[in-house]
Short mmCIF file of N, CA and C in Angstrom, two decimals:
data_model
loop_
_atom_site.label_atom_id
_atom_site.label_comp_id
_atom_site.label_asym_id
_atom_site.label_seq_id
_atom_site.Cartn_x
_atom_site.Cartn_y
_atom_site.Cartn_z
N ILE A 1 0.83 -1.19 0.00
CA ILE A 1 0.00 0.00 0.00
C ILE A 1 0.87 1.24 0.00
N LEU A 2 1.98 1.20 0.70
CA LEU A 2 2.87 2.35 0.74
C LEU A 2 3.41 2.67 -0.64
N TRP A 3 3.77 1.62 -1.42
CA TRP A 3 4.28 1.85 -2.77
C TRP A 3 3.22 2.47 -3.66
N GLN A 4 1.97 2.07 -3.48
CA GLN A 4 0.89 2.65 -4.28
C GLN A 4 0.76 4.13 -3.99
N LYS A 5 0.88 4.50 -2.72
CA LYS A 5 0.78 5.91 -2.36
C LYS A 5 1.95 6.70 -2.94
N ILE A 6 3.14 6.11 -2.89
CA ILE A 6 4.32 6.78 -3.43
C ILE A 6 4.17 6.97 -4.93
N LEU A 7 3.69 5.93 -5.62
CA LEU A 7 3.53 6.02 -7.08
C LEU A 7 2.46 7.02 -7.46
N THR A 8 1.37 7.10 -6.70
CA THR A 8 0.31 8.04 -7.04
C THR A 8 0.72 9.47 -6.71
N VAL A 9 1.56 9.66 -5.71
CA VAL A 9 2.02 11.01 -5.36
C VAL A 9 2.93 11.55 -6.46
N SER A 10 3.77 10.71 -7.03
CA SER A 10 4.72 11.18 -8.02
C SER A 10 4.06 11.42 -9.38
N LYS A 11 2.88 10.87 -9.59
CA LYS A 11 2.21 11.01 -10.88
C LYS A 11 1.27 12.23 -10.83
N PRO A 12 1.51 13.24 -11.66
CA PRO A 12 0.63 14.41 -11.63
C PRO A 12 -0.74 14.07 -12.23
N GLU A 13 -1.77 14.68 -11.67
CA GLU A 13 -3.12 14.44 -12.14
C GLU A 13 -3.50 15.49 -13.18
N SER A 14 -4.29 15.07 -14.14
CA SER A 14 -4.76 16.01 -15.15
C SER A 14 -5.91 16.84 -14.59
N LYS A 15 -6.22 17.91 -15.27
CA LYS A 15 -7.32 18.76 -14.82
C LYS A 15 -8.64 18.01 -14.87
N ASP A 16 -8.80 17.13 -15.85
CA ASP A 16 -10.03 16.34 -15.95
C ASP A 16 -10.17 15.39 -14.77
N GLN A 17 -9.07 14.77 -14.36
CA GLN A 17 -9.12 13.86 -13.21
C GLN A 17 -9.46 14.62 -11.93
N ILE A 18 -8.89 15.78 -11.77
CA ILE A 18 -9.17 16.61 -10.60
C ILE A 18 -10.64 17.03 -10.60
N ALA A 19 -11.14 17.44 -11.76
CA ALA A 19 -12.54 17.85 -11.86
C ALA A 19 -13.47 16.69 -11.55
N ARG A 20 -13.14 15.50 -12.05
CA ARG A 20 -13.98 14.33 -11.78
C ARG A 20 -14.01 14.01 -10.29
N LYS A 21 -12.86 14.11 -9.63
CA LYS A 21 -12.81 13.85 -8.20
C LYS A 21 -13.64 14.87 -7.44
N GLU A 22 -13.54 16.14 -7.82
CA GLU A 22 -14.32 17.18 -7.15
C GLU A 22 -15.81 16.98 -7.36
N LEU A 23 -16.19 16.58 -8.57
CA LEU A 23 -17.61 16.32 -8.84
C LEU A 23 -18.09 15.11 -8.04
N ASP A 24 -17.25 14.10 -7.91
CA ASP A 24 -17.61 12.93 -7.12
C ASP A 24 -17.79 13.30 -5.65
N ILE A 25 -16.92 14.16 -5.15
CA ILE A 25 -17.04 14.63 -3.77
C ILE A 25 -18.33 15.42 -3.59
N MET A 26 -18.64 16.28 -4.56
CA MET A 26 -19.89 17.05 -4.49
C MET A 26 -21.10 16.13 -4.47
N LEU A 27 -21.07 15.10 -5.30
CA LEU A 27 -22.18 14.16 -5.36
C LEU A 27 -22.35 13.43 -4.02
N SER A 28 -21.25 13.06 -3.41
CA SER A 28 -21.31 12.42 -2.09
C SER A 28 -21.91 13.36 -1.04
N ARG A 29 -21.51 14.61 -1.09
CA ARG A 29 -22.04 15.59 -0.14
C ARG A 29 -23.54 15.83 -0.38
N LEU A 30 -23.92 15.86 -1.65
CA LEU A 30 -25.34 16.04 -1.95
C LEU A 30 -26.16 14.86 -1.46
N ASN A 31 -25.62 13.66 -1.57
CA ASN A 31 -26.32 12.48 -1.03
C ASN A 31 -26.51 12.60 0.47
N ALA A 32 -25.49 13.08 1.15
CA ALA A 32 -25.59 13.27 2.61
C ALA A 32 -26.61 14.36 2.93
N LEU A 33 -26.62 15.43 2.15
CA LEU A 33 -27.59 16.50 2.37
C LEU A 33 -29.02 16.00 2.16
N GLU A 34 -29.19 15.18 1.13
CA GLU A 34 -30.54 14.66 0.86
C GLU A 34 -31.00 13.76 2.01
N ALA A 35 -30.09 12.98 2.55
CA ALA A 35 -30.45 12.09 3.66
C ALA A 35 -30.84 12.88 4.90
N SER A 36 -30.25 14.05 5.08
CA SER A 36 -30.56 14.85 6.27
C SER A 36 -31.59 15.94 6.01
N ALA A 37 -32.10 16.04 4.79
CA ALA A 37 -33.09 17.07 4.46
C ALA A 37 -34.38 16.83 5.24
N THR A 38 -34.96 17.93 5.71
CA THR A 38 -36.15 17.80 6.54
C THR A 38 -37.45 18.11 5.82
N ASP A 39 -37.38 18.87 4.74
CA ASP A 39 -38.63 19.19 4.03
C ASP A 39 -38.46 19.01 2.52
N ASN A 40 -39.56 19.14 1.80
CA ASN A 40 -39.56 18.91 0.36
C ASN A 40 -38.73 19.94 -0.40
N PHE A 41 -38.68 21.18 0.10
CA PHE A 41 -37.89 22.21 -0.57
C PHE A 41 -36.42 21.84 -0.59
N GLN A 42 -35.90 21.40 0.54
CA GLN A 42 -34.50 21.01 0.63
C GLN A 42 -34.21 19.81 -0.27
N LYS A 43 -35.11 18.83 -0.25
CA LYS A 43 -34.92 17.65 -1.09
C LYS A 43 -34.95 18.02 -2.57
N SER A 44 -35.85 18.91 -2.95
CA SER A 44 -35.95 19.34 -4.35
C SER A 44 -34.69 20.09 -4.76
N LEU A 45 -34.20 20.94 -3.88
CA LEU A 45 -32.98 21.69 -4.18
C LEU A 45 -31.79 20.74 -4.37
N VAL A 46 -31.68 19.74 -3.53
CA VAL A 46 -30.60 18.76 -3.65
C VAL A 46 -30.73 18.00 -4.97
N GLN A 47 -31.94 17.66 -5.37
CA GLN A 47 -32.15 16.96 -6.64
C GLN A 47 -31.71 17.81 -7.82
N VAL A 48 -31.99 19.10 -7.77
CA VAL A 48 -31.56 20.01 -8.84
C VAL A 48 -30.04 20.08 -8.89
N LEU A 49 -29.43 20.22 -7.73
CA LEU A 49 -27.97 20.28 -7.67
C LEU A 49 -27.34 18.98 -8.14
N ARG A 50 -27.94 17.85 -7.78
CA ARG A 50 -27.43 16.56 -8.21
C ARG A 50 -27.49 16.45 -9.74
N THR A 51 -28.58 16.91 -10.32
CA THR A 51 -28.72 16.87 -11.77
C THR A 51 -27.63 17.71 -12.44
N LEU A 52 -27.33 18.87 -11.88
CA LEU A 52 -26.26 19.72 -12.42
C LEU A 52 -24.90 19.02 -12.35
N VAL A 53 -24.62 18.39 -11.22
CA VAL A 53 -23.33 17.69 -11.05
C VAL A 53 -23.24 16.51 -12.01
N GLU A 54 -24.32 15.74 -12.13
CA GLU A 54 -24.31 14.59 -13.04
C GLU A 54 -24.17 15.03 -14.49
N THR A 55 -24.80 16.14 -14.84
CA THR A 55 -24.68 16.67 -16.20
C THR A 55 -23.26 17.12 -16.49
N GLN A 56 -22.63 17.75 -15.51
CA GLN A 56 -21.25 18.19 -15.68
C GLN A 56 -20.32 16.99 -15.86
N THR A 57 -20.55 15.93 -15.08
CA THR A 57 -19.76 14.71 -15.21
C THR A 57 -19.95 14.11 -16.59
N HIS A 58 -21.19 14.08 -17.06
CA HIS A 58 -21.47 13.54 -18.39
C HIS A 58 -20.77 14.38 -19.46
N SER A 59 -20.76 15.70 -19.29
CA SER A 59 -20.09 16.57 -20.26
C SER A 59 -18.58 16.29 -20.30
N LEU A 60 -17.98 16.06 -19.15
CA LEU A 60 -16.55 15.72 -19.12
C LEU A 60 -16.28 14.41 -19.86
N ASN A 61 -17.16 13.43 -19.65
CA ASN A 61 -17.00 12.15 -20.34
C ASN A 61 -17.14 12.32 -21.85
N GLU A 62 -18.11 13.09 -22.28
CA GLU A 62 -18.31 13.32 -23.71
C GLU A 62 -17.12 14.07 -24.31
N PHE A 63 -16.57 15.01 -23.55
CA PHE A 63 -15.41 15.75 -24.04
C PHE A 63 -14.22 14.81 -24.23
N ASP A 64 -14.06 13.85 -23.32
CA ASP A 64 -13.00 12.85 -23.48
C ASP A 64 -13.21 12.04 -24.76
N HIS A 65 -14.45 11.67 -25.04
CA HIS A 65 -14.73 10.92 -26.27
C HIS A 65 -14.39 11.75 -27.50
N LEU A 66 -14.71 13.04 -27.45
CA LEU A 66 -14.39 13.92 -28.58
C LEU A 66 -12.88 14.04 -28.78
N LYS A 67 -12.14 14.14 -27.68
CA LYS A 67 -10.68 14.23 -27.80
C LYS A 67 -10.11 12.96 -28.43
N LYS A 68 -10.62 11.81 -28.01
CA LYS A 68 -10.15 10.55 -28.58
C LYS A 68 -10.50 10.45 -30.06
N ALA A 69 -11.70 10.90 -30.42
CA ALA A 69 -12.10 10.86 -31.82
C ALA A 69 -11.22 11.78 -32.67
N LEU A 70 -10.88 12.95 -32.16
CA LEU A 70 -9.99 13.85 -32.89
C LEU A 70 -8.59 13.26 -33.03
N ASP A 71 -8.12 12.60 -31.99
CA ASP A 71 -6.81 11.93 -32.08
C ASP A 71 -6.81 10.87 -33.17
N LEU A 72 -7.86 10.06 -33.21
CA LEU A 72 -7.95 9.02 -34.24
C LEU A 72 -8.05 9.63 -35.64
N LEU A 73 -8.78 10.71 -35.76
CA LEU A 73 -8.90 11.39 -37.04
C LEU A 73 -7.55 11.94 -37.50
N MET A 74 -6.81 12.52 -36.58
CA MET A 74 -5.49 13.04 -36.92
C MET A 74 -4.54 11.92 -37.34
N LEU A 75 -4.61 10.78 -36.67
CA LEU A 75 -3.78 9.64 -37.06
C LEU A 75 -4.10 9.19 -38.48
N GLN A 76 -5.38 9.15 -38.81
CA GLN A 76 -5.78 8.75 -40.16
C GLN A 76 -5.30 9.76 -41.19
N LEU A 77 -5.37 11.05 -40.86
CA LEU A 77 -4.89 12.08 -41.79
C LEU A 77 -3.39 11.97 -42.01
N PHE A 78 -2.64 11.68 -40.96
CA PHE A 78 -1.20 11.52 -41.11
C PHE A 78 -0.87 10.30 -41.94
N LYS A 79 -1.64 9.22 -41.78
CA LYS A 79 -1.42 8.02 -42.58
C LYS A 79 -1.65 8.33 -44.07
N ILE A 80 -2.69 9.09 -44.37
CA ILE A 80 -2.98 9.44 -45.77
C ILE A 80 -1.87 10.32 -46.34
N GLU A 81 -1.40 11.28 -45.54
CA GLU A 81 -0.32 12.17 -45.99
C GLU A 81 0.97 11.40 -46.23
N ASN A 82 1.25 10.42 -45.40
CA ASN A 82 2.48 9.64 -45.55
C ASN A 82 2.44 8.74 -46.78
N LYS A 83 1.27 8.34 -47.22
CA LYS A 83 1.15 7.47 -48.38
C LYS A 83 1.32 8.23 -49.69
N LYS A 84 1.15 9.54 -49.65
CA LYS A 84 1.26 10.34 -50.88
C LYS A 84 2.68 10.50 -51.33
#
């Protein structure tokens, strides 16, 4: 376990990884808030906030897919250029 901690400390995290962790923490806190909510207004507010966090997470995932698709497209373009 100590080696895992050492290896993870030396590896810098990307902005996307940091954002995902922060969104995950927010989602956990929202779950706790919903569990302790006393009235419908508080529960409704937590549901709205949860939807925003989940949408942001989904947007990050979609952005990753777009980056991968652009990388593949660039590789194909380079292959075509090299064949000429």
